[in-house]
């Protein structure tokens, strides 16, 4: 059996492309070692990143303006939405697709995929198998607990909270607190290492989270549901049919990729280019931003993010979400650079030029 599309991997990126291709009347074969595996991570996105075709029922919670704490408190002027992971997976239906349970060994030329049991032939191949871990790749790690929604009554939704009440010394690799409602009854408190090579371990993050919650008078019993996060924030390569994290859609400064993959699914189905010249340039600038982030001394991370969240909302959006907004990305980076103290500028220039060994070490932290 031949299909218009062969899709390798059934995470959010691969499943979204399969779902939209089926909606467009294309024939689809999907291959995954565990096609019925239930997704468990928490996914969230800025509301303006999500495609119009997405079922509104997959949104579990909406926050009009989440807070960010660095040196001071900032309010981010964008609507932030937390997704119901199970509802998202159910909504991306695969009715009519040929589903194969198997491991892809290699993509062999156009329209041919080798699995552990043989060759699968078809039309275009979309490789959405994600990224494997590697010591050479910076990773994001997080450790979170799910608490009753009543604890959020006196605590705002926090996109990032870099305050030093997690027990870490000022010269230790920093981590931040991420706090979001998961629905009407529960809220996620998560200690996050934004990017590190190596990243902070889950055990370190657990201790920091427990310390921070004690300092804020938020009780835990040790029986709460737990979320652990670990994935690469670099390593994806655009082109050759790769998509999602494998195709470079992970934002290296935030770890977010789900919304950008959902939004680009129709473009992939249509056979159009996701990676325009401007998009390639933006990705290169963001990779340079990751090198800068990894190079910052721990004491300067909060200063860096304080300057970022003080930028006008359009510049923040350009850097965080503008996949091919080259002009906006350059403007955001230029504005940020000019507001930083001279010593931070020197560190960033050194990292941008790839000088020294500045790209190693755990620095900052979140998933989607």
Protein backbone atom coordinates (compact mmCIF):
# COMPACT_ATOMS: atom_id res chain seq x y z
CA UNK A 1 0.00 0.00 0.00
CA UNK A 2 1.34 3.40 -0.97
CA UNK A 3 0.34 6.65 0.71
CA UNK A 4 0.66 10.33 -0.10
CA UNK A 5 2.53 10.82 3.18
CA UNK A 6 4.59 8.55 5.42
CA UNK A 7 4.93 10.12 8.86
CA UNK A 8 7.55 8.80 11.27
CA UNK A 9 6.74 9.52 14.90
CA UNK A 10 3.42 10.20 16.62
CA UNK A 11 4.26 12.91 19.09
CA UNK A 12 2.38 16.22 18.80
CA UNK A 13 4.27 17.28 15.65
CA UNK A 14 3.83 14.04 13.70
CA UNK A 15 0.26 13.51 14.82
CA UNK A 16 -0.68 17.08 13.86
CA UNK A 17 0.64 16.63 10.32
CA UNK A 18 -1.11 13.29 9.99
CA UNK A 19 -4.39 14.74 11.25
CA UNK A 20 -4.28 17.73 8.92
CA UNK A 21 -3.25 15.61 5.93
CA UNK A 22 -6.23 13.32 6.51
CA UNK A 23 -8.49 16.37 6.79
CA UNK A 24 -7.14 17.51 3.41
CA UNK A 25 -8.05 14.17 1.81
CA UNK A 26 -4.55 12.74 1.60
CA UNK A 27 -3.69 9.12 2.30
CA UNK A 28 -1.39 8.69 5.27
CA UNK A 29 0.79 5.98 6.78
CA UNK A 30 2.12 6.63 10.28
CA UNK A 31 4.90 4.65 11.95
CA UNK A 32 5.71 4.71 15.65
CA UNK A 33 7.06 2.11 18.09
CA UNK A 34 4.12 2.77 20.42
CA UNK A 35 1.35 4.46 18.43
CA UNK A 36 -1.16 4.24 21.31
CA UNK A 37 1.16 5.66 23.95
CA UNK A 38 -0.56 8.31 26.07
CA UNK A 39 1.09 11.73 26.19
CA UNK A 40 1.87 12.95 29.71
CA UNK A 41 3.84 16.26 29.52
CA UNK A 42 2.21 19.60 30.20
CA UNK A 43 1.95 21.69 27.02
CA UNK A 44 1.24 25.41 26.95
CA UNK A 45 1.42 28.22 24.41
CA UNK A 46 0.69 31.85 23.81
CA UNK A 47 -2.85 32.02 22.46
CA UNK A 48 -1.75 33.92 19.33
CA UNK A 49 0.59 31.04 18.40
CA UNK A 50 -2.13 28.40 18.10
CA UNK A 51 -3.73 27.65 14.70
CA UNK A 52 -7.37 28.48 14.02
CA UNK A 53 -8.22 24.85 13.25
CA UNK A 54 -7.35 23.62 16.75
CA UNK A 55 -10.38 22.52 18.77
CA UNK A 56 -10.95 25.14 21.53
CA UNK A 57 -11.87 22.29 23.88
CA UNK A 58 -8.18 21.35 24.16
CA UNK A 59 -7.49 24.52 26.17
CA UNK A 60 -7.59 23.64 29.87
CA UNK A 61 -6.85 27.11 31.28
CA UNK A 62 -6.40 30.66 30.01
CA UNK A 63 -4.37 33.38 31.72
CA UNK A 64 -4.74 36.92 30.41
CA UNK A 65 -1.37 38.25 31.60
CA UNK A 66 1.04 35.91 33.42
CA UNK A 67 3.69 37.38 35.67
CA UNK A 68 7.47 37.13 35.35
CA UNK A 69 9.84 37.81 38.25
CA UNK A 70 13.50 38.62 37.78
CA UNK A 71 14.96 41.58 39.68
CA UNK A 72 11.39 42.90 39.83
CA UNK A 73 7.90 41.82 38.83
CA UNK A 74 6.70 42.16 35.23
CA UNK A 75 3.32 41.46 33.66
CA UNK A 76 3.47 39.90 30.20
CA UNK A 77 0.83 41.47 27.96
CA UNK A 78 -0.15 38.30 26.10
CA UNK A 79 -2.79 35.64 26.65
CA UNK A 80 -1.24 32.36 27.80
CA UNK A 81 -3.04 29.03 27.48
CA UNK A 82 -2.37 25.68 29.12
CA UNK A 83 -3.51 22.71 27.05
CA UNK A 84 -5.34 19.62 28.21
CA UNK A 85 -2.79 17.09 27.01
CA UNK A 86 -5.21 14.17 26.80
CA UNK A 87 -7.79 16.28 24.96
CA UNK A 88 -5.13 17.52 22.53
CA UNK A 89 -4.09 13.96 21.71
CA UNK A 90 -7.70 12.84 21.24
CA UNK A 91 -8.50 15.82 19.03
CA UNK A 92 -5.73 14.97 16.56
CA UNK A 93 -7.66 12.01 15.18
CA UNK A 94 -6.08 9.52 12.81
CA UNK A 95 -9.26 8.06 11.32
CA UNK A 96 -8.43 6.61 7.91
CA UNK A 97 -4.67 6.44 8.42
CA UNK A 98 -2.65 3.26 8.13
CA UNK A 99 -0.98 2.92 11.54
CA UNK A 100 2.13 0.76 11.84
CA UNK A 101 3.66 -0.15 15.19
CA UNK A 102 7.37 -0.29 14.54
CA UNK A 103 10.74 1.42 14.83
CA UNK A 104 12.06 3.45 11.91
CA UNK A 105 15.65 2.45 11.20
CA UNK A 106 16.32 4.84 8.32
CA UNK A 107 14.68 7.11 5.80
CA UNK A 108 15.98 5.76 2.49
CA UNK A 109 15.55 8.37 -0.16
CA UNK A 110 12.32 10.00 -1.21
CA UNK A 111 9.23 7.94 -0.36
CA UNK A 112 10.89 4.97 1.33
CA UNK A 113 11.34 4.18 5.01
CA UNK A 114 13.13 1.18 6.47
CA UNK A 115 11.69 -0.23 9.68
CA UNK A 116 12.95 -3.09 11.83
CA UNK A 117 10.73 -5.44 9.81
CA UNK A 118 11.17 -4.14 6.27
CA UNK A 119 10.58 -1.31 3.80
CA UNK A 120 7.55 0.96 3.70
CA UNK A 121 6.95 2.81 0.42
CA UNK A 122 4.87 5.89 -0.23
CA UNK A 123 5.01 9.52 -1.21
CA UNK A 124 6.64 12.22 0.86
CA UNK A 125 8.28 11.21 4.16
CA UNK A 126 7.93 13.42 7.24
CA UNK A 127 10.40 12.59 9.98
CA UNK A 128 8.91 13.77 13.29
CA UNK A 129 10.72 11.39 15.63
CA UNK A 130 12.02 14.13 17.91
CA UNK A 131 15.57 14.42 19.21
CA UNK A 132 17.71 11.94 21.07
CA UNK A 133 19.64 13.02 24.14
CA UNK A 134 23.35 13.73 23.82
CA UNK A 135 26.01 15.24 26.12
CA UNK A 136 26.76 17.67 23.28
CA UNK A 137 23.23 19.10 23.36
CA UNK A 138 21.96 21.59 25.89
CA UNK A 139 18.90 20.27 27.69
CA UNK A 140 15.97 21.59 29.63
CA UNK A 141 15.03 19.83 32.87
CA UNK A 142 12.20 20.38 35.33
CA UNK A 143 10.59 18.83 38.38
CA UNK A 144 7.02 19.69 39.29
CA UNK A 145 4.17 18.80 41.62
CA UNK A 146 0.44 19.11 41.00
CA UNK A 147 -1.48 20.77 43.84
CA UNK A 148 -5.07 21.74 44.46
CA UNK A 149 -6.20 24.91 42.68
CA UNK A 150 -7.01 26.60 46.01
CA UNK A 151 -3.29 27.26 46.59
CA UNK A 152 -3.25 29.54 43.54
CA UNK A 153 -5.76 31.95 45.04
CA UNK A 154 -3.05 34.18 46.50
CA UNK A 155 -0.37 33.32 43.96
CA UNK A 156 -0.42 34.57 40.35
CA UNK A 157 0.36 32.46 37.32
CA UNK A 158 4.13 32.67 36.88
CA UNK A 159 5.72 32.25 33.46
CA UNK A 160 9.15 32.60 35.08
CA UNK A 161 10.11 33.39 38.67
CA UNK A 162 13.87 33.75 39.19
CA UNK A 163 13.72 34.90 42.82
CA UNK A 164 16.32 33.28 45.08
CA UNK A 165 14.06 31.59 47.60
CA UNK A 166 14.75 28.07 46.34
CA UNK A 167 17.82 27.48 48.52
CA UNK A 168 20.36 27.88 45.71
CA UNK A 169 23.43 30.02 46.34
CA UNK A 170 23.84 33.08 44.07
CA UNK A 171 26.85 31.51 42.34
CA UNK A 172 25.13 28.18 41.65
CA UNK A 173 23.45 27.47 38.30
CA UNK A 174 20.02 29.11 38.59
CA UNK A 175 16.55 27.71 38.08
CA UNK A 176 13.15 29.34 38.02
CA UNK A 177 9.64 28.54 39.24
CA UNK A 178 6.86 27.97 36.71
CA UNK A 179 3.29 28.08 38.06
CA UNK A 180 0.23 27.47 35.86
CA UNK A 181 -3.32 26.23 36.35
CA UNK A 182 -3.97 22.87 34.73
CA UNK A 183 -7.73 23.29 34.86
CA UNK A 184 -10.44 24.28 37.34
CA UNK A 185 -9.10 22.11 40.18
CA UNK A 186 -5.32 21.77 39.91
CA UNK A 187 -2.17 23.84 39.47
CA UNK A 188 1.38 22.87 38.49
CA UNK A 189 4.36 24.17 40.48
CA UNK A 190 7.54 23.36 38.58
CA UNK A 191 11.20 24.18 39.21
CA UNK A 192 12.93 24.49 35.85
CA UNK A 193 16.43 24.64 34.43
CA UNK A 194 15.90 26.48 31.16
CA UNK A 195 19.05 25.24 29.45
CA UNK A 196 22.24 23.58 30.56
CA UNK A 197 25.07 21.46 29.26
CA UNK A 198 24.70 19.53 31.49
CA UNK A 199 21.35 20.64 32.86
CA UNK A 200 20.45 20.50 36.54
CA UNK A 201 19.34 17.06 37.68
CA UNK A 202 15.75 16.28 38.71
CA UNK A 203 16.96 15.63 42.26
CA UNK A 204 18.50 19.10 42.55
CA UNK A 205 15.34 20.64 41.14
CA UNK A 206 13.16 18.63 43.55
CA UNK A 207 15.10 19.94 46.55
CA UNK A 208 14.90 23.49 45.26
CA UNK A 209 11.16 23.24 44.62
CA UNK A 210 10.46 21.85 48.08
CA UNK A 211 12.58 24.59 49.66
CA UNK A 212 10.80 27.27 47.66
CA UNK A 213 7.34 25.97 48.55
CA UNK A 214 8.25 25.89 52.24
CA UNK A 215 9.50 29.46 52.05
CA UNK A 216 6.18 30.53 50.52
CA UNK A 217 4.05 28.64 53.00
CA UNK A 218 2.67 26.18 50.44
CA UNK A 219 2.25 22.74 52.07
CA UNK A 220 2.99 19.47 50.27
CA UNK A 221 2.58 15.94 51.58
CA UNK A 222 4.88 14.00 49.25
CA UNK A 223 1.93 12.16 47.70
CA UNK A 224 1.19 14.74 44.99
CA UNK A 225 1.35 13.80 41.29
CA UNK A 226 4.81 14.56 39.90
CA UNK A 227 5.98 15.81 36.51
CA UNK A 228 9.56 15.31 35.35
CA UNK A 229 10.88 17.02 32.23
CA UNK A 230 14.08 16.40 30.26
CA UNK A 231 14.63 17.10 26.57
CA UNK A 232 17.21 18.73 24.24
CA UNK A 233 16.72 22.37 23.30
CA UNK A 234 19.16 22.20 20.40
CA UNK A 235 20.11 19.76 17.65
CA UNK A 236 17.17 19.84 15.23
CA UNK A 237 18.07 20.36 11.59
CA UNK A 238 15.64 21.89 9.06
CA UNK A 239 15.23 20.17 5.74
CA UNK A 240 15.06 16.61 4.32
CA UNK A 241 11.50 16.15 5.55
CA UNK A 242 12.33 16.64 9.21
CA UNK A 243 9.61 18.30 11.28
CA UNK A 244 8.90 19.35 14.86
CA UNK A 245 11.85 19.16 17.24
CA UNK A 246 13.74 17.01 14.73
CA UNK A 247 13.29 19.77 12.15
CA UNK A 248 14.55 22.60 14.33
CA UNK A 249 11.22 23.98 15.58
CA UNK A 250 12.23 23.90 19.25
CA UNK A 251 12.86 27.44 20.46
CA UNK A 252 16.35 27.20 22.02
CA UNK A 253 15.66 29.95 24.55
CA UNK A 254 12.37 28.51 25.88
CA UNK A 255 12.13 24.86 24.84
CA UNK A 256 8.71 25.43 23.26
CA UNK A 257 7.93 23.55 20.04
CA UNK A 258 4.37 22.21 20.19
CA UNK A 259 2.57 25.41 19.16
CA UNK A 260 4.98 26.11 16.30
CA UNK A 261 4.55 22.52 15.07
CA UNK A 262 0.75 22.73 15.22
CA UNK A 263 0.82 26.04 13.36
CA UNK A 264 3.14 24.75 10.63
CA UNK A 265 1.29 21.46 10.05
CA UNK A 266 -0.85 22.81 7.20
CA UNK A 267 2.21 24.28 5.51
CA UNK A 268 3.88 20.87 5.56
CA UNK A 269 0.76 19.12 4.27
CA UNK A 270 0.58 21.58 1.37
CA UNK A 271 4.22 20.91 0.51
CA UNK A 272 5.15 24.55 1.05
CA UNK A 273 8.31 25.78 2.76
CA UNK A 274 8.36 26.06 6.55
CA UNK A 275 11.96 27.26 6.42
CA UNK A 276 12.16 30.46 4.41
CA UNK A 277 15.45 32.39 4.28
CA UNK A 278 14.15 34.70 7.01
CA UNK A 279 13.20 31.71 9.18
CA UNK A 280 16.72 30.28 8.80
CA UNK A 281 18.19 33.64 9.85
CA UNK A 282 15.89 33.86 12.87
CA UNK A 283 16.87 30.34 13.93
CA UNK A 284 20.56 31.26 13.69
CA UNK A 285 19.99 34.31 15.88
CA UNK A 286 18.12 32.23 18.45
CA UNK A 287 20.96 29.69 18.53
CA UNK A 288 23.30 32.60 19.20
CA UNK A 289 20.92 33.64 21.97
CA UNK A 290 21.24 30.18 23.54
CA UNK A 291 25.04 30.44 23.47
CA UNK A 292 24.73 33.78 25.23
CA UNK A 293 22.37 32.35 27.83
CA UNK A 294 24.71 29.45 28.57
CA UNK A 295 27.61 31.87 28.93
CA UNK A 296 26.03 34.14 31.54
CA UNK A 297 27.42 33.93 35.08
CA UNK A 298 24.65 32.71 37.44
CA UNK A 299 24.41 36.08 39.21
CA UNK A 300 23.66 37.83 35.93
CA UNK A 301 20.81 35.62 34.71
CA UNK A 302 18.15 37.55 36.62
CA UNK A 303 19.53 40.84 35.28
CA UNK A 304 19.32 39.48 31.75
CA UNK A 305 15.70 38.38 32.11
CA UNK A 306 14.73 41.55 33.93
CA UNK A 307 15.89 43.49 30.88
CA UNK A 308 14.09 41.11 28.51
CA UNK A 309 10.72 41.35 30.26
CA UNK A 310 11.04 45.13 30.35
CA UNK A 311 11.03 45.19 26.55
CA UNK A 312 7.82 46.31 24.79
CA UNK A 313 5.38 43.45 24.26
CA UNK A 314 5.80 43.40 20.44
CA UNK A 315 9.56 42.88 20.79
CA UNK A 316 9.07 40.12 23.34
CA UNK A 317 6.63 38.42 21.00
CA UNK A 318 8.97 38.75 18.02
CA UNK A 319 11.77 36.94 19.84
CA UNK A 320 9.62 34.32 21.55
CA UNK A 321 7.24 33.50 18.71
CA UNK A 322 8.25 35.14 15.41
CA UNK A 323 9.36 32.06 13.46
CA UNK A 324 10.30 34.13 10.40
CA UNK A 325 10.11 37.66 11.84
CA UNK A 326 13.71 38.57 11.11
CA UNK A 327 13.24 42.32 11.51
CA UNK A 328 11.42 41.92 14.84
CA UNK A 329 13.96 39.42 16.17
CA UNK A 330 16.89 41.71 15.32
CA UNK A 331 15.07 44.67 16.89
CA UNK A 332 14.41 42.69 20.07
CA UNK A 333 18.02 41.53 20.40
CA UNK A 334 19.34 45.03 19.68
CA UNK A 335 17.02 46.62 22.25
CA UNK A 336 17.93 44.03 24.87
CA UNK A 337 21.66 44.44 24.26
CA UNK A 338 21.55 48.21 24.64
CA UNK A 339 19.82 48.00 28.04
CA UNK A 340 22.25 45.51 29.61
CA UNK A 341 25.21 46.54 31.79
CA UNK A 342 28.60 46.68 30.02
CA UNK A 343 29.92 43.49 31.64
CA UNK A 344 26.95 41.51 30.34
CA UNK A 345 27.43 42.99 26.89
CA UNK A 346 31.02 41.78 26.86
CA UNK A 347 29.92 38.28 27.89
CA UNK A 348 27.27 38.18 25.19
CA UNK A 349 29.61 39.40 22.46
CA UNK A 350 32.18 36.75 23.44
CA UNK A 351 29.50 34.04 23.31
CA UNK A 352 28.04 35.28 20.02
CA UNK A 353 31.47 35.16 18.41
CA UNK A 354 32.03 31.65 19.76
CA UNK A 355 35.13 32.62 21.73
CA UNK A 356 36.33 30.73 24.78
CA UNK A 357 34.50 27.88 26.50
CA UNK A 358 31.48 29.91 27.43
CA UNK A 359 28.90 27.47 26.11
CA UNK A 360 29.23 24.88 28.90
CA UNK A 361 27.37 24.66 32.16
CA UNK A 362 23.84 24.82 33.49
CA UNK A 363 22.32 28.25 33.32
CA UNK A 364 18.68 28.85 33.13
CA UNK A 365 14.94 26.83 32.81
CA UNK A 366 10.83 25.31 30.96
CA UNK A 367 8.66 22.60 28.38
CA UNK A 368 6.47 22.75 25.55
